């Protein structure tokens, strides 16, 4: 999918809907868009400064330049010693003070961005209602007041899934962790920021919760099935604070076109389960995380065995990729096999940096005993004078309120709730139906990849049936 098609399909919606916006709509939308762009702009500047300083302090070529600089000034009496000490102090100050403070600022910007986006789209919108279905399990990320690394998985219906999961995450955490004024005060005073709960999404070969530049680069130039190895995931978990991790096994956003493509391809793969409300799940991110968890807890996993079902799944994924992208990019595993000759540097400063990194103790990873499975479906509530009953499948003419499954764009969620100042008629309400179910993680840590794939596929079978039943649980009453 090209940049224009991606932007139109998932971000702003059809052009005809954008053209229908009047001046009052744009007056309401523009400040929101500027605020979101401001977060992105400031984040990009701080990221560039941080990466530049790290490059100057840690890059092998720059370290050689530092050595040459010291050797040159060491031959100059009096002034040379001052110049050497000055550069050393500047580099040390940037490494010890500036870079860590920039990293803290970036964390604050990312969390504020999500808090602000949640307020604009779900928290303060009267025409957007979130319903947690009956029988859903409660979210619990804490044990003995300590946050635990928690795995969450969800079907993929809209770009707003990211914001909705953030909304549910923030609501399940104590409000004391997300006090904006406290963030500024601690950051200004140079105090340590609290280890607040954080949510990250695993996808596009990144752990992210902010549309940063390197993520956008992967989205537009790489394949969405790009994954991180279990060793890389373990390193991330052990070097960062405990965090919730959300994955979308469907990878692509569910749409009518992709559903039709999938059903057509399924005819050639009779051994693979067919889905009607979901796309067939991808397994790499899920199995990679489970392998990382098993490694952290020192749990031995069963060996993998190839079979015909696994091969059929792989072929199905490949065929779907062909239909969606028209061409397959080089697999990351093949790219990683390329051998890059290392640069050999005799540098004591570089040696000390590597020694400190190797001696750094990994942070304790507290793994939540439960996996949380989200099922999300969006509906638009519409009133029809004469139409068919789409809920019960009745062909007779239906008059009244009906539910229409939709995939709302970000632009649609940010739009004002009334059409204009002169016409105060509210827009059609949007309902986000959410079902949460938890599963024990301990038995899964011993599974091999094949068993984990089968387990995830079974969960998707249950989820497919659940979506069929969710509409019947929503009762629409006119006030």
Coordinates of C-alpha atoms in Angstrom, one line a residue:
X1 CA 0.0 0.0 0.0
X2 CA 1.4 3.4 -1.0
X3 CA 1.8 6.4 1.2
X4 CA -1.3 8.2 -0.2
X5 CA -3.5 5.1 0.0
X6 CA -2.3 4.3 3.6
X7 CA -2.9 7.9 4.7
X8 CA -6.4 8.1 3.1
X9 CA -7.5 4.6 4.3
X10 CA -6.4 4.7 7.9
X11 CA -5.7 8.3 8.9
X12 CA -8.2 10.7 7.2
X13 CA -10.8 8.5 5.6
X14 CA -12.3 8.8 2.1
X15 CA -11.8 12.2 0.4
X16 CA -15.5 12.7 0.0
X17 CA -15.9 12.8 3.7
X18 CA -13.1 15.3 4.1
X19 CA -14.7 17.6 1.5
X20 CA -17.9 17.6 3.5
X21 CA -16.2 19.3 6.4
X22 CA -17.1 23.0 6.8
X23 CA -15.3 25.9 8.3
X24 CA -16.5 25.3 11.8
X25 CA -15.3 21.7 11.6
X26 CA -11.8 22.8 10.5
X27 CA -11.7 25.4 13.3
X28 CA -12.3 22.6 15.8
X29 CA -9.9 20.1 14.1
X30 CA -6.9 22.4 13.4
X31 CA -5.9 23.1 17.1
X32 CA -6.0 19.3 17.8
X33 CA -3.9 18.5 14.8
X34 CA -1.4 21.2 15.7
X35 CA -1.1 19.9 19.2
X36 CA -0.4 16.4 18.0
X37 CA 2.1 17.6 15.4
X38 CA 3.8 19.7 18.1
X39 CA 4.4 16.6 20.1
X40 CA 5.9 14.9 17.1
X41 CA 8.0 17.9 16.2
X42 CA 9.5 18.4 19.7
X43 CA 10.1 14.7 20.0
X44 CA 11.9 14.6 16.7
X45 CA 14.2 17.5 17.7
X46 CA 15.0 16.0 21.1
X47 CA 15.6 12.6 19.5
X48 CA 18.0 14.1 16.9
X49 CA 20.0 16.0 19.6
X50 CA 20.2 12.8 21.8
X51 CA 21.3 10.6 18.9
X52 CA 23.9 13.2 17.8
X53 CA 25.4 13.4 21.3
X54 CA 25.5 9.6 21.6
X55 CA 27.1 9.4 18.2
X56 CA 29.8 11.9 19.3
X57 CA 30.4 10.1 22.6
X58 CA 30.2 6.5 21.5
X59 CA 30.9 6.1 17.8
X60 CA 34.2 4.4 17.0
X61 CA 35.2 7.0 14.4
X62 CA 34.5 9.9 16.8
X63 CA 36.4 8.2 19.6
X64 CA 39.4 8.0 17.2
X65 CA 39.0 11.7 16.5
X66 CA 39.0 12.4 20.3
X67 CA 42.3 10.5 20.6
X68 CA 43.9 12.5 17.7
X69 CA 42.6 15.7 19.3
X70 CA 44.2 14.8 22.7
X71 CA 47.5 13.8 21.0
X72 CA 47.7 17.1 19.0
X73 CA 47.0 19.3 22.0
X74 CA 49.3 17.3 24.3
X75 CA 52.3 18.8 22.4
X76 CA 51.1 22.3 23.1
X77 CA 52.3 23.6 26.6
X78 CA 49.8 25.1 29.1
X79 CA 47.0 25.8 26.6
X80 CA 47.0 22.2 25.3
X81 CA 46.3 20.7 28.8
X82 CA 43.4 23.1 29.2
X83 CA 41.9 22.2 25.8
X84 CA 42.1 18.5 26.6
X85 CA 40.4 18.9 30.0
X86 CA 37.7 21.2 28.4
X87 CA 36.7 18.7 25.7
X88 CA 36.7 15.8 28.3
X89 CA 34.4 17.8 30.6
X90 CA 32.0 18.7 27.8
X91 CA 31.8 15.2 26.6
X92 CA 31.4 13.8 30.1
X93 CA 28.7 16.4 30.9
X94 CA 26.7 15.6 27.8
X95 CA 27.0 11.8 28.4
X96 CA 26.1 11.9 32.2
X97 CA 23.6 14.8 32.3
X98 CA 22.3 15.9 28.9
X99 CA 21.5 12.6 27.3
X100 CA 19.8 11.1 30.4
X101 CA 17.7 14.2 30.8
X102 CA 16.8 14.2 27.1
X103 CA 15.7 10.5 27.5
X104 CA 13.5 11.5 30.4
X105 CA 12.0 14.3 28.4
X106 CA 11.3 11.9 25.5
X107 CA 9.5 9.5 27.9
X108 CA 7.4 12.4 29.2
X109 CA 6.5 13.6 25.7
X110 CA 5.4 10.1 24.6
X111 CA 3.2 9.6 27.7
X112 CA 1.7 13.1 27.4
X113 CA 1.0 12.5 23.7
X114 CA -1.0 9.4 24.5
X115 CA -2.8 11.0 27.4
X116 CA -3.8 14.0 25.1
X117 CA -4.8 11.7 22.2
X118 CA -7.0 9.6 24.6
X119 CA -8.7 12.8 25.8
X120 CA -9.4 13.9 22.2
X121 CA -10.7 10.7 20.9
X122 CA -12.3 8.6 23.7
X123 CA -12.3 10.2 27.1
X124 CA -14.1 13.5 26.3
X125 CA -16.2 12.6 23.3
X126 CA -19.9 12.3 24.0
X127 CA -20.8 10.6 20.8
X128 CA -18.1 7.8 21.3
X129 CA -19.1 5.2 23.9
X130 CA -17.0 2.3 25.1
X131 CA -18.7 -0.8 26.4
X132 CA -17.0 -3.6 28.2
X133 CA -18.9 -6.8 27.5
X134 CA -20.4 -8.8 30.4
X135 CA -18.1 -11.6 31.5
X136 CA -14.9 -9.7 30.7
X137 CA -12.0 -10.1 33.1
X138 CA -10.5 -7.2 35.0
X139 CA -7.1 -5.8 34.0
X140 CA -4.5 -6.1 36.8
X141 CA -0.9 -5.1 36.1
X142 CA 0.3 -4.8 39.7
X143 CA 1.4 -7.3 42.4
X144 CA 2.3 -5.9 45.8
X145 CA 2.1 -2.4 44.3
X146 CA 4.8 -3.3 41.8
X147 CA 4.1 -3.1 38.1
X148 CA 4.5 -6.3 36.1
X149 CA 5.6 -6.9 32.5
X150 CA 2.3 -7.9 30.9
X151 CA 1.5 -9.4 27.5
X152 CA -1.7 -8.2 25.8
X153 CA -2.9 -9.3 22.4
X154 CA -5.7 -7.9 20.3
X155 CA -7.5 -8.1 17.0
X156 CA -6.9 -5.2 14.6
X157 CA -9.9 -3.2 13.4
X158 CA -8.6 0.4 13.2
X159 CA -5.6 2.6 13.8
X160 CA -7.6 3.8 16.8
X161 CA -7.0 0.4 18.4
X162 CA -3.7 1.8 19.7
X163 CA -5.4 4.7 21.4
X164 CA -8.2 2.6 22.8
X165 CA -5.8 0.1 24.4
X166 CA -3.9 3.1 25.8
X167 CA -7.2 4.4 27.2
X168 CA -8.0 1.0 28.9
X169 CA -4.5 0.8 30.2
X170 CA -4.5 4.3 31.8
X171 CA -7.9 3.6 33.3
X172 CA -6.6 0.4 35.0
X173 CA -3.6 2.2 36.5
X174 CA -3.7 4.5 39.6
X175 CA -4.0 8.2 38.5
X176 CA -1.1 9.2 40.7
X177 CA 1.3 7.8 38.0
X178 CA 0.1 10.3 35.3
X179 CA 0.2 13.7 37.0
X180 CA 1.5 16.1 34.3
X181 CA 2.4 18.8 36.7
X182 CA 4.5 16.4 38.8
X183 CA 6.4 15.3 35.6
X184 CA 7.4 18.9 34.9
X185 CA 8.4 19.7 38.5
X186 CA 10.6 16.6 38.8
X187 CA 12.1 17.1 35.4
X188 CA 12.9 20.8 36.1
X189 CA 14.5 20.0 39.4
X190 CA 16.5 17.2 37.9
X191 CA 15.0 14.6 40.2
X192 CA 14.5 11.0 39.2
X193 CA 11.2 10.4 37.5
X194 CA 9.0 7.7 39.0
X195 CA 8.9 4.2 37.5
X196 CA 5.5 4.8 36.0
X197 CA 3.7 2.0 34.2
X198 CA 4.3 2.2 30.4
X199 CA 2.6 0.5 27.5
X200 CA 4.5 -0.4 24.4
X201 CA 3.3 -2.0 21.1
X202 CA 5.4 -4.6 19.4
X203 CA 5.3 -4.4 15.6
X204 CA 7.2 -3.3 12.5
X205 CA 10.4 -4.6 14.2
X206 CA 10.0 -1.9 17.0
X207 CA 8.8 -1.5 20.5
X208 CA 6.9 1.8 20.4
X209 CA 4.0 3.9 21.6
X210 CA 4.8 7.1 19.6
X211 CA 4.9 7.8 15.9
X212 CA 8.7 8.5 15.9
X213 CA 10.7 8.8 12.7
X214 CA 12.4 5.4 12.7
X215 CA 9.0 3.7 13.1
X216 CA 7.5 5.7 10.2
X217 CA 10.5 4.7 8.1
X218 CA 9.8 1.0 8.8
X219 CA 6.0 1.5 8.0
X220 CA 6.6 3.0 4.6
X221 CA 9.7 1.1 3.5
X222 CA 9.6 -2.3 5.2
X223 CA 7.2 -5.2 5.7
X224 CA 4.8 -5.2 8.6
X225 CA 5.8 -8.8 9.5
X226 CA 9.3 -7.6 10.5
X227 CA 10.0 -9.0 13.9
X228 CA 12.5 -8.9 16.8
X229 CA 14.5 -12.0 17.8
X230 CA 13.8 -13.6 21.3
X231 CA 17.4 -12.5 22.4
X232 CA 16.7 -8.9 21.3
X233 CA 13.4 -8.9 23.1
X234 CA 15.0 -10.3 26.3
X235 CA 17.7 -7.6 26.1
X236 CA 15.0 -4.9 25.8
X237 CA 13.0 -6.3 28.8
X238 CA 16.1 -6.5 31.0
X239 CA 17.4 -3.1 30.2
X240 CA 14.1 -1.1 30.4
X241 CA 11.6 -0.9 33.2
X242 CA 8.7 -3.4 33.4
X243 CA 6.1 -2.5 30.9
X244 CA 2.9 -3.8 29.3
X245 CA 3.4 -5.1 25.7
X246 CA 0.6 -5.2 23.2
X247 CA 0.7 -7.1 19.9
X248 CA -1.7 -7.4 17.0
X249 CA -1.3 -10.9 15.6
X250 CA -3.5 -10.0 12.6
X251 CA -0.7 -7.5 11.5
X252 CA -3.0 -5.8 8.9
X253 CA -6.1 -3.9 9.8
X254 CA -9.2 -6.0 9.1
X255 CA -11.1 -4.7 6.1
X256 CA -13.7 -6.0 3.7
X257 CA -11.1 -6.2 0.9
X258 CA -8.6 -8.2 2.9
X259 CA -11.4 -10.5 4.2
X260 CA -12.4 -11.3 0.6
X261 CA -8.8 -11.9 -0.4
X262 CA -8.3 -14.2 2.5
X263 CA -11.4 -16.2 1.8
X264 CA -10.3 -16.6 -1.8
X265 CA -6.8 -17.8 -0.8
X266 CA -8.2 -20.2 1.8
X267 CA -9.7 -22.3 -1.0
X268 CA -6.2 -23.5 -1.8
X269 CA -5.4 -24.3 1.9
X270 CA -8.1 -26.7 3.2
X271 CA -5.9 -27.6 6.3
X272 CA -6.0 -24.0 7.6
X273 CA -8.9 -22.6 9.6
X274 CA -11.0 -20.1 7.8
X275 CA -12.0 -16.9 9.6
X276 CA -14.9 -14.6 8.8
X277 CA -14.5 -11.7 11.3
X278 CA -10.7 -11.8 11.6
X279 CA -7.5 -12.1 9.5
X280 CA -5.4 -15.2 10.0
X281 CA -3.0 -14.5 12.9
X282 CA 0.8 -14.2 12.5
X283 CA 2.8 -15.9 15.1
X284 CA 6.4 -14.6 15.2
X285 CA 5.9 -11.7 17.6
X286 CA 3.9 -13.9 20.0
X287 CA 6.3 -16.9 19.9
X288 CA 9.3 -14.6 20.2
X289 CA 7.9 -12.9 23.3
X290 CA 7.0 -16.3 24.9
X291 CA 10.6 -17.5 24.1
X292 CA 12.0 -14.4 25.8
X293 CA 9.8 -14.9 28.9
X294 CA 10.9 -18.5 29.1
X295 CA 14.5 -17.5 28.9
X296 CA 14.1 -14.9 31.6
X297 CA 12.5 -17.4 33.9
X298 CA 14.9 -20.2 33.0
X299 CA 12.1 -22.5 31.8
X300 CA 13.1 -25.2 29.3
X301 CA 10.9 -25.3 26.2
X302 CA 9.9 -28.3 24.2
X303 CA 11.6 -28.9 20.8
X304 CA 10.0 -27.7 17.6
X305 CA 8.7 -30.2 15.1
X306 CA 7.7 -29.4 11.5
X307 CA 4.3 -30.6 10.2
X308 CA 2.0 -30.1 7.2
X309 CA -0.2 -27.7 9.1
X310 CA 2.7 -25.4 9.9
X311 CA 3.8 -25.4 6.3
X312 CA 0.3 -24.6 5.2
X313 CA 0.2 -21.7 7.6
X314 CA 3.5 -20.3 6.2
X315 CA 2.3 -20.6 2.6
X316 CA -1.0 -18.9 3.5
X317 CA 0.8 -16.0 5.1
X318 CA 3.1 -15.7 2.0
X319 CA 0.1 -15.7 -0.4
X320 CA -1.7 -13.0 1.6
X321 CA 1.5 -10.9 1.5
X322 CA 1.6 -11.3 -2.2
X323 CA -2.0 -10.1 -2.6
X324 CA -1.6 -7.2 -0.2
X325 CA 1.8 -5.9 -1.3
X326 CA 2.1 -7.3 -4.8
X327 CA 5.7 -8.3 -4.0
X328 CA 7.6 -9.8 -1.1
X329 CA 10.5 -7.9 0.4
X330 CA 13.6 -9.6 1.6
X331 CA 13.1 -11.5 4.9
X332 CA 14.9 -10.1 7.9
X333 CA 16.4 -13.5 8.6
X334 CA 18.1 -13.4 5.2
X335 CA 19.3 -9.9 5.8
X336 CA 20.8 -10.8 9.1
X337 CA 23.0 -13.5 7.5
X338 CA 25.1 -10.9 5.8
X339 CA 28.5 -10.6 7.4
X340 CA 29.7 -7.1 8.2
X341 CA 33.4 -6.9 8.9
X342 CA 34.0 -5.3 12.3
X343 CA 36.1 -2.2 12.8
X344 CA 39.1 -3.0 15.0
X345 CA 40.0 0.0 17.2
X346 CA 42.7 0.1 19.9
X347 CA 40.9 2.5 22.1
X348 CA 40.9 2.4 25.9
X349 CA 38.0 4.8 26.1
X350 CA 35.9 2.6 23.9
X351 CA 37.0 -0.5 25.9
X352 CA 35.8 1.1 29.2
X353 CA 32.4 1.9 27.6
X354 CA 32.0 -1.6 26.5
X355 CA 33.1 -2.9 29.9
X356 CA 30.6 -0.8 31.7
X357 CA 27.8 -2.0 29.4
X358 CA 28.7 -5.6 29.8
X359 CA 29.0 -5.3 33.6
X360 CA 25.6 -3.6 33.9
X361 CA 23.2 -5.7 35.8
X362 CA 19.9 -6.6 34.1
X363 CA 16.8 -5.1 35.7
X364 CA 14.5 -7.6 37.4
X365 CA 11.7 -8.6 35.0
X366 CA 8.4 -9.3 36.9
X367 CA 6.2 -11.2 34.5
X368 CA 2.4 -11.1 35.0
X369 CA 1.0 -14.6 35.5
X370 CA -1.8 -13.7 33.0
X371 CA -2.0 -12.9 29.3
X372 CA -4.9 -10.5 28.4
X373 CA -6.7 -11.0 25.2
X374 CA -8.7 -8.0 23.8
X375 CA -11.5 -8.3 21.3
X376 CA -12.5 -4.9 19.8
X377 CA -15.3 -4.1 17.4
X378 CA -16.5 -0.7 16.3
X379 CA -20.1 0.1 15.4
X380 CA -21.8 3.2 14.1
X381 CA -25.4 3.6 15.4
X382 CA -27.6 4.7 12.5
X383 CA -31.3 5.4 12.2
X384 CA -33.1 4.1 9.1
X385 CA -36.7 4.8 8.0
X386 CA -36.6 2.0 5.5
X387 CA -33.9 -0.7 5.4
X388 CA -33.1 -4.3 6.0
X389 CA -32.4 -5.6 9.5
X390 CA -28.6 -6.2 9.5
X391 CA -28.6 -7.4 13.1
X392 CA -31.0 -10.4 12.8
X393 CA -30.7 -10.9 9.0
X394 CA -34.4 -10.2 8.4
X395 CA -35.1 -9.3 4.8
X396 CA -38.2 -7.4 5.8
X397 CA -38.0 -3.6 5.8
X398 CA -36.7 -2.4 9.2
X399 CA -37.4 1.0 10.7
X400 CA -35.3 2.2 13.7
X401 CA -31.7 2.1 15.0
X402 CA -29.2 -0.3 13.5
X403 CA -25.5 -1.2 14.1
X404 CA -23.0 -0.9 11.3
X405 CA -19.5 -2.3 11.8
X406 CA -16.9 0.3 10.9
X407 CA -13.1 0.9 11.0
X408 CA -12.9 4.5 12.2
X409 CA -10.0 6.6 11.1
X410 CA -8.1 9.0 13.4
X411 CA -9.4 12.0 11.5
X412 CA -13.0 10.7 12.1
X413 CA -12.4 10.3 15.9
X414 CA -10.9 13.8 16.2
X415 CA -13.8 15.5 14.4
X416 CA -16.2 17.7 16.4
X417 CA -19.4 16.1 17.7
X418 CA -21.8 18.4 16.0
X419 CA -21.9 19.0 12.2
X420 CA -21.8 22.8 12.4
X421 CA -22.9 25.8 14.6
X422 CA -26.1 26.3 12.6
X423 CA -26.9 22.6 12.4
X424 CA -26.7 21.2 16.0
X425 CA -27.7 17.7 14.9
X426 CA -25.2 15.4 16.4
X427 CA -23.2 12.9 14.3
X428 CA -24.0 9.3 14.4
X429 CA -22.8 7.8 17.7
X430 CA -19.8 5.4 17.6
X431 CA -19.8 2.4 19.9
X432 CA -16.5 0.5 20.7
X433 CA -17.3 -2.9 22.1
X434 CA -14.5 -4.5 24.1
X435 CA -14.2 -8.0 25.5
X436 CA -11.3 -8.9 27.8
X437 CA -10.3 -12.4 28.7
X438 CA -7.2 -13.6 30.6
X439 CA -5.2 -16.8 30.3
X440 CA -2.5 -18.2 32.6
X441 CA 0.9 -17.7 31.1
X442 CA 2.8 -20.3 33.1
X443 CA 1.7 -23.4 31.1
X444 CA 2.6 -21.7 27.8
X445 CA 6.2 -21.0 28.8
X446 CA 7.1 -24.7 28.2
X447 CA 5.4 -24.9 24.8
X448 CA 7.4 -25.0 21.6
X449 CA 6.6 -22.7 18.7
X450 CA 4.3 -25.2 17.1
X451 CA 2.2 -25.6 20.2
X452 CA 2.1 -21.8 20.7
X453 CA 0.9 -21.3 17.2
X454 CA -1.9 -23.9 17.7
X455 CA -2.9 -22.2 21.0
X456 CA -3.0 -18.8 19.4
X457 CA -5.0 -20.1 16.4
X458 CA -7.6 -21.6 18.9
X459 CA -7.9 -18.3 20.6
X460 CA -8.6 -16.7 17.3
X461 CA -11.3 -19.3 16.6
X462 CA -13.0 -18.4 19.8
X463 CA -12.6 -14.7 19.1
X464 CA -14.2 -15.1 15.6
X465 CA -17.3 -16.7 17.2
X466 CA -17.3 -14.1 20.0
X467 CA -17.5 -11.2 17.5
X468 CA -20.6 -12.8 16.0
X469 CA -22.3 -12.7 19.4
X470 CA -21.2 -9.2 20.5
X471 CA -23.8 -7.3 18.5
X472 CA -26.6 -9.2 20.2
X473 CA -25.4 -8.0 23.6
X474 CA -25.9 -4.3 22.6
X475 CA -29.3 -2.9 23.2
X476 CA -30.2 0.4 21.5
X477 CA -32.9 2.5 23.2
X478 CA -34.1 5.9 22.0
X479 CA -34.3 8.7 24.6

